Amino acid sequence: MKELKKEDISQDIFDLYDDYAHNNLNRRQFVEKLSLYAVGGLTVTSLLSFISPNYIDTLLVQPDDPTLDSQYITYDSPKGGGTIKGLLSQPKANTTKLPGVIVIHENRGLNPYIEDVGRRVAKEGFISLAPDALTPLGGYPGNDDDGRTMQKKRDRNEMIEDFIAAYHYLKSHEHCNGSIGVVGFCFGGWMSNMIAVRLPELDAAVPYYGRQPSDEDAAKIKTPLLLQYAELDTRVNEGWPAFETVLKANDIEYQAYIYPGVNHGFHNNTTPRFDKEAADLSWERTIAFFKLHLEN
C-alpha cells in the first residue's frame, strides 16, 4: 500500500476529524463515518493512523535542550482547580529579567505538542508557562482521546481562574520583567480571548483559531490582540465578523490574519492539518508581536 500523503485526503475527512476533535462525534461515530472514505486501497486503519497526532517525530525543541531550563512546577489556583501543574521554560544563563508568555493548550490537556510550543517560546527569549488544566483530574493522561474526555468534566469558568492564576504566578516570578502575554490554540485560543476580557492589564494576546467572546465581553478588552484564523475553519470563523465589529466600535487594538487554504489546527505540526507555510508565518508574527508589546 502506498504511503498516504496530505493530498490523498479529502477535505471531508479533515472536517470529520474536526468534529471528532471537538466532541461533536464520539470515537465509534467517527470511525463509522470514516469508513465511508475507506475506498480505493484506503483502509480505516490507515486513515485513522494518518490523521491522528504523531508526537514522536515532530518535536522541534527537545525536552533536554541544553540551552533551556525547562521543568515542571506547580502553582496555586484558589478559585480554580486548587494546585495546577505546568511546564516552565526559560533560557539558561540569562542575566536579565525576561517577558513572560502563558501557552494554553487545546481541549485535551498539556500534550507533547503544547509542551514543545512552550519550549519554542523560551528559545525566542521569553520565560514561558504552559499549564495543564487537567491537573485536578490527574493531568494529561498520555493520549488525546482520554484527554478530551477528561477536559469535558471540568468547568470552563474554573479553568479560566486556573489560567488567570498562571498569569499572576508568572508575573511575580523572579526571572520575569512583569510583562505578560498569552498564546493559545483552539480551546486555548478561546481562553486567550477570555483572559484578555478578564485582565485588562494583560500586555498581549495571540489566540489561534479560538472562539470569540460575547459582544458584551469583547467590549471590555484593553489588550492588544493578534488573531490567527484558518480559512477553511468555518466553525470558528462564523463568529469573526461580529467580533471584529465590536473591536472596531471600541477602538481595541488588533491585527487579524486569515490564512488561505488551511484548516483549523494548521499550526499543530503533529497532524496532517499542519501547514508549514502558514504555521511559520503565523509564528513569526506571534514572536514579533510579543517582542513589540512585552519587551521593556
Short mmCIF file of C-alpha atoms in Angstrom, two decimals:
data_model
loop_
_atom_site.label_atom_id
_atom_site.label_comp_id
_atom_site.label_asym_id
_atom_site.label_seq_id
_atom_site.Cartn_x
_atom_site.Cartn_y
_atom_site.Cartn_z
CA MET A 1 0.00 0.00 0.00
CA LYS A 2 1.34 3.43 -0.91
CA GLU A 3 2.25 5.88 1.80
CA LEU A 4 -0.57 8.34 2.43
CA LYS A 5 0.04 12.00 1.71
CA LYS A 6 -1.95 15.09 2.62
CA GLU A 7 -3.23 15.46 -0.92
CA ASP A 8 -4.72 11.96 -0.73
CA ILE A 9 -7.14 13.11 1.99
CA SER A 10 -10.37 14.89 1.06
CA GLN A 11 -11.50 17.99 2.89
CA ASP A 12 -14.49 16.00 4.13
CA ILE A 13 -12.13 13.84 6.20
CA PHE A 14 -10.47 16.89 7.73
CA ASP A 15 -13.92 18.28 8.58
CA LEU A 16 -14.90 14.93 10.07
CA TYR A 17 -11.79 14.88 12.22
CA ASP A 18 -12.57 18.43 13.35
CA ASP A 19 -16.00 17.30 14.52
CA TYR A 20 -14.41 14.41 16.39
CA ALA A 21 -11.65 16.53 17.92
CA HIS A 22 -14.24 18.98 19.23
CA ASN A 23 -16.51 16.36 20.79
CA ASN A 24 -19.28 16.54 18.20
CA LEU A 25 -18.72 12.83 17.50
CA ASN A 26 -17.63 10.03 19.79
CA ARG A 27 -14.93 7.64 18.64
CA ARG A 28 -17.38 4.99 17.44
CA GLN A 29 -19.30 7.52 15.35
CA PHE A 30 -16.06 8.95 13.99
CA VAL A 31 -14.77 5.53 12.89
CA GLU A 32 -18.11 4.64 11.34
CA LYS A 33 -18.19 7.83 9.28
CA LEU A 34 -14.51 7.48 8.42
CA SER A 35 -15.21 4.03 6.96
CA LEU A 36 -17.20 5.69 4.18
CA TYR A 37 -13.93 7.07 2.84
CA ALA A 38 -12.04 3.76 3.03
CA VAL A 39 -12.09 3.14 -0.71
CA GLY A 40 -9.55 2.73 -3.49
CA GLY A 41 -6.98 0.94 -1.37
CA LEU A 42 -7.51 3.12 1.71
CA THR A 43 -8.44 1.42 4.97
CA VAL A 44 -9.96 2.82 8.11
CA THR A 45 -6.81 1.85 9.98
CA SER A 46 -4.55 3.70 7.56
CA LEU A 47 -6.78 6.79 7.56
CA LEU A 48 -7.02 6.82 11.34
CA SER A 49 -3.27 6.40 11.73
CA PHE A 50 -2.51 9.14 9.22
CA ILE A 51 -4.84 11.78 10.65
CA SER A 52 -4.02 11.11 14.32
CA PRO A 53 -1.28 13.12 16.11
CA ASN A 54 2.31 11.93 15.85
CA TYR A 55 4.09 13.16 18.95
CA ILE A 56 7.19 11.03 18.50
CA ASP A 57 8.81 12.52 15.41
CA THR A 58 7.59 16.11 15.48
CA LEU A 59 9.30 17.85 18.41
CA LEU A 60 11.11 21.00 17.31
CA VAL A 61 12.78 21.61 20.68
CA GLN A 62 13.82 18.57 22.68
CA PRO A 63 12.86 18.39 26.37
CA ASP A 64 16.56 18.25 27.30
CA ASP A 65 17.62 21.12 25.02
CA PRO A 66 20.93 22.29 26.54
CA THR A 67 20.11 25.98 26.04
CA LEU A 68 16.95 25.83 28.15
CA ASP A 69 15.96 25.32 31.73
CA SER A 70 12.63 23.52 31.35
CA GLN A 71 10.91 21.88 34.31
CA TYR A 72 7.51 21.13 35.75
CA ILE A 73 6.26 23.38 38.52
CA THR A 74 3.02 23.76 40.46
CA TYR A 75 1.20 26.94 41.35
CA ASP A 76 -1.87 27.75 43.42
CA SER A 77 -5.25 28.41 41.81
CA PRO A 78 -7.54 29.10 44.78
CA LYS A 79 -10.63 29.94 42.67
CA GLY A 80 -9.99 27.22 40.09
CA GLY A 81 -8.52 23.76 40.41
CA GLY A 82 -6.55 24.22 43.61
CA THR A 83 -2.99 23.34 42.56
CA ILE A 84 -2.07 23.33 38.87
CA LYS A 85 0.94 21.71 37.20
CA GLY A 86 2.71 23.49 34.37
CA LEU A 87 5.86 23.38 32.28
CA LEU A 88 8.08 26.39 32.98
CA SER A 89 10.76 27.03 30.35
CA GLN A 90 13.39 29.75 30.07
CA PRO A 91 16.82 30.31 28.51
CA LYS A 92 19.75 29.16 30.60
CA ALA A 93 22.42 31.54 31.86
CA ASN A 94 20.17 34.55 31.41
CA THR A 95 21.26 37.61 33.40
CA THR A 96 18.27 39.89 32.75
CA LYS A 97 14.60 39.56 33.55
CA LEU A 98 12.51 38.29 30.67
CA PRO A 99 8.97 38.87 29.43
CA GLY A 100 6.55 36.08 30.25
CA VAL A 101 4.24 34.13 27.93
CA ILE A 102 1.48 31.75 29.01
CA VAL A 103 0.95 28.93 26.50
CA ILE A 104 -2.57 27.47 26.59
CA HIS A 105 -3.39 24.00 25.32
CA GLU A 106 -6.24 22.71 23.18
CA ASN A 107 -9.22 20.79 24.60
CA ARG A 108 -7.14 17.80 25.69
CA GLY A 109 -4.64 18.95 28.28
CA LEU A 110 -0.92 19.58 28.25
CA ASN A 111 0.16 17.21 25.49
CA PRO A 112 3.66 16.97 23.93
CA TYR A 113 2.83 19.46 21.17
CA ILE A 114 1.92 22.22 23.63
CA GLU A 115 4.95 21.46 25.79
CA ASP A 116 7.04 21.81 22.63
CA VAL A 117 5.40 25.17 21.87
CA GLY A 118 6.30 26.30 25.39
CA ARG A 119 9.93 25.45 24.73
CA ARG A 120 9.80 27.18 21.34
CA VAL A 121 8.64 30.35 23.08
CA ALA A 122 11.54 30.11 25.54
CA LYS A 123 14.01 29.67 22.68
CA GLU A 124 12.87 33.10 21.45
CA GLY A 125 13.97 34.78 24.68
CA PHE A 126 10.90 34.56 26.91
CA ILE A 127 10.03 32.73 30.09
CA SER A 128 7.04 30.55 29.27
CA LEU A 129 4.49 28.72 31.39
CA ALA A 130 2.31 26.00 29.84
CA PRO A 131 -0.28 24.95 32.45
CA ASP A 132 -2.23 21.69 32.42
CA ALA A 133 -5.90 22.35 33.14
CA LEU A 134 -6.37 18.61 33.64
CA THR A 135 -4.24 18.66 36.80
CA PRO A 136 -7.22 18.35 39.19
CA LEU A 137 -8.24 15.17 37.33
CA GLY A 138 -4.76 13.66 37.36
CA GLY A 139 -3.18 15.56 34.48
CA TYR A 140 -2.83 14.86 30.77
CA PRO A 141 -3.38 11.08 30.52
CA GLY A 142 -0.90 10.36 27.74
CA ASN A 143 -3.35 10.34 24.83
CA ASP A 144 -5.66 12.94 23.36
CA ASP A 145 -8.84 10.82 23.30
CA ASP A 146 -8.85 10.41 27.06
CA GLY A 147 -7.64 13.98 27.46
CA ARG A 148 -10.68 15.33 25.62
CA THR A 149 -12.99 13.19 27.73
CA MET A 150 -11.35 14.43 30.92
CA GLN A 151 -11.43 18.10 29.94
CA LYS A 152 -15.19 17.90 29.30
CA LYS A 153 -15.54 17.16 33.01
CA ARG A 154 -14.00 20.45 34.06
CA ASP A 155 -15.94 23.68 34.46
CA ARG A 156 -14.85 26.33 31.97
CA ASN A 157 -15.13 29.15 34.47
CA GLU A 158 -12.88 27.30 36.89
CA MET A 159 -10.35 26.76 34.12
CA ILE A 160 -10.38 30.50 33.39
CA GLU A 161 -9.38 31.02 37.02
CA ASP A 162 -6.57 28.47 36.61
CA PHE A 163 -5.05 30.44 33.75
CA ILE A 164 -5.55 33.77 35.49
CA ALA A 165 -3.63 32.27 38.41
CA ALA A 166 -0.90 31.30 35.92
CA TYR A 167 -0.70 34.95 34.89
CA HIS A 168 -0.13 36.05 38.48
CA TYR A 169 2.41 33.27 39.10
CA LEU A 170 4.43 34.22 36.03
CA LYS A 171 4.17 37.97 36.61
CA SER A 172 5.66 37.61 40.09
CA HIS A 173 8.37 35.14 39.05
CA GLU A 174 11.86 36.32 39.95
CA HIS A 175 13.06 35.95 36.36
CA CYS A 176 10.12 37.79 34.78
CA ASN A 177 10.12 41.50 33.96
CA GLY A 178 6.39 41.76 34.71
CA SER A 179 5.20 41.97 31.09
CA ILE A 180 2.92 39.04 30.23
CA GLY A 181 1.41 37.77 27.02
CA VAL A 182 -0.67 34.73 26.21
CA VAL A 183 -0.88 32.45 23.20
CA GLY A 184 -3.41 29.65 22.88
CA PHE A 185 -4.72 27.16 20.36
CA CYS A 186 -8.35 26.12 19.75
CA PHE A 187 -9.76 25.94 23.32
CA GLY A 188 -6.61 27.85 24.24
CA GLY A 189 -7.50 30.47 21.64
CA TRP A 190 -10.89 30.98 23.26
CA MET A 191 -9.18 31.03 26.66
CA SER A 192 -6.71 33.67 25.42
CA ASN A 193 -9.64 35.85 24.39
CA MET A 194 -11.30 35.35 27.78
CA ILE A 195 -8.16 36.20 29.73
CA ALA A 196 -7.95 39.42 27.71
CA VAL A 197 -11.56 40.09 28.76
CA ARG A 198 -10.83 39.40 32.42
CA LEU A 199 -7.39 41.02 32.70
CA PRO A 200 -7.22 44.48 31.13
CA GLU A 201 -3.60 44.66 32.33
CA LEU A 202 -2.59 41.73 30.09
CA ASP A 203 0.04 43.07 27.68
CA ALA A 204 -0.64 40.95 24.56
CA ALA A 205 -2.83 38.06 23.45
CA VAL A 206 -2.47 35.77 20.42
CA PRO A 207 -5.47 33.45 20.00
CA TYR A 208 -5.07 30.79 17.30
CA TYR A 209 -8.41 29.74 15.79
CA GLY A 210 -10.21 30.41 19.04
CA ARG A 211 -13.91 31.03 19.51
CA GLN A 212 -14.78 34.64 20.17
CA PRO A 213 -16.20 36.13 23.38
CA SER A 214 -19.69 37.56 23.52
CA ASP A 215 -20.16 41.10 22.26
CA GLU A 216 -20.58 42.29 25.85
CA ASP A 217 -17.34 40.65 26.95
CA ALA A 218 -15.41 41.66 23.82
CA ALA A 219 -16.13 45.32 24.51
CA LYS A 220 -14.20 45.02 27.82
CA ILE A 221 -10.88 44.11 26.14
CA LYS A 222 -7.97 46.53 26.58
CA THR A 223 -5.22 44.11 25.50
CA PRO A 224 -3.64 44.30 22.02
CA LEU A 225 -4.73 41.23 20.03
CA LEU A 226 -3.13 39.25 17.24
CA LEU A 227 -5.85 36.97 15.88
CA GLN A 228 -4.88 33.95 13.76
CA TYR A 229 -7.58 32.16 11.76
CA ALA A 230 -7.72 29.38 9.16
CA GLU A 231 -9.74 29.98 6.01
CA LEU A 232 -11.32 26.51 6.00
CA ASP A 233 -12.30 26.69 9.67
CA THR A 234 -15.91 27.76 9.09
CA ARG A 235 -16.97 26.62 12.57
CA VAL A 236 -14.80 29.23 14.31
CA ASN A 237 -14.78 31.85 11.57
CA GLU A 238 -18.53 32.37 11.68
CA GLY A 239 -18.02 34.37 14.87
CA TRP A 240 -15.33 36.64 13.45
CA PRO A 241 -17.43 39.36 11.71
CA ALA A 242 -19.36 40.19 14.90
CA PHE A 243 -16.15 40.15 16.95
CA GLU A 244 -14.41 42.50 14.54
CA THR A 245 -17.39 44.87 14.65
CA VAL A 246 -17.05 45.15 18.43
CA LEU A 247 -13.28 45.58 18.26
CA LYS A 248 -13.64 48.43 15.77
CA ALA A 249 -16.50 50.09 17.65
CA ASN A 250 -14.46 50.15 20.86
CA ASP A 251 -11.12 51.14 19.30
CA ILE A 252 -9.48 47.94 20.54
CA GLU A 253 -6.02 47.40 19.07
CA TYR A 254 -5.93 44.27 16.93
CA GLN A 255 -4.38 42.58 13.94
CA ALA A 256 -6.19 39.70 12.25
CA TYR A 257 -4.98 37.21 9.67
CA ILE A 258 -6.98 34.53 7.89
CA TYR A 259 -4.54 32.09 6.31
CA PRO A 260 -5.81 30.91 2.92
CA GLY A 261 -6.49 27.28 2.14
CA VAL A 262 -5.64 25.91 5.59
CA ASN A 263 -7.58 24.04 8.27
CA HIS A 264 -8.22 24.58 11.95
CA GLY A 265 -5.09 23.35 13.69
CA PHE A 266 -2.71 24.45 10.93
CA HIS A 267 -0.02 25.37 13.48
CA ASN A 268 -0.02 21.89 15.03
CA ASN A 269 2.80 20.01 13.28
CA THR A 270 1.74 16.63 14.66
CA THR A 271 -1.22 16.07 12.31
CA PRO A 272 -1.77 16.41 8.53
CA ARG A 273 -3.81 19.55 9.15
CA PHE A 274 -0.42 21.20 9.65
CA ASP A 275 0.53 23.74 7.00
CA LYS A 276 4.19 24.68 7.27
CA GLU A 277 3.99 27.92 5.32
CA ALA A 278 1.07 29.27 7.33
CA ALA A 279 2.48 27.94 10.61
CA ASP A 280 5.88 29.53 10.05
CA LEU A 281 4.42 32.89 9.00
CA SER A 282 1.95 32.96 11.88
CA TRP A 283 4.72 32.11 14.35
CA GLU A 284 6.99 34.86 13.01
CA ARG A 285 4.11 37.27 13.51
CA THR A 286 3.45 35.91 17.00
CA ILE A 287 7.03 36.34 18.18
CA ALA A 288 7.31 39.81 16.62
CA PHE A 289 4.04 40.80 18.33
CA PHE A 290 5.30 39.63 21.71
CA LYS A 291 8.62 41.39 21.27
CA LEU A 292 6.80 44.61 20.39
CA HIS A 293 4.43 44.54 23.35
CA LEU A 294 6.37 42.71 26.07
CA GLU A 295 9.96 43.83 25.87
CA ASN A 296 10.61 46.87 28.09
#
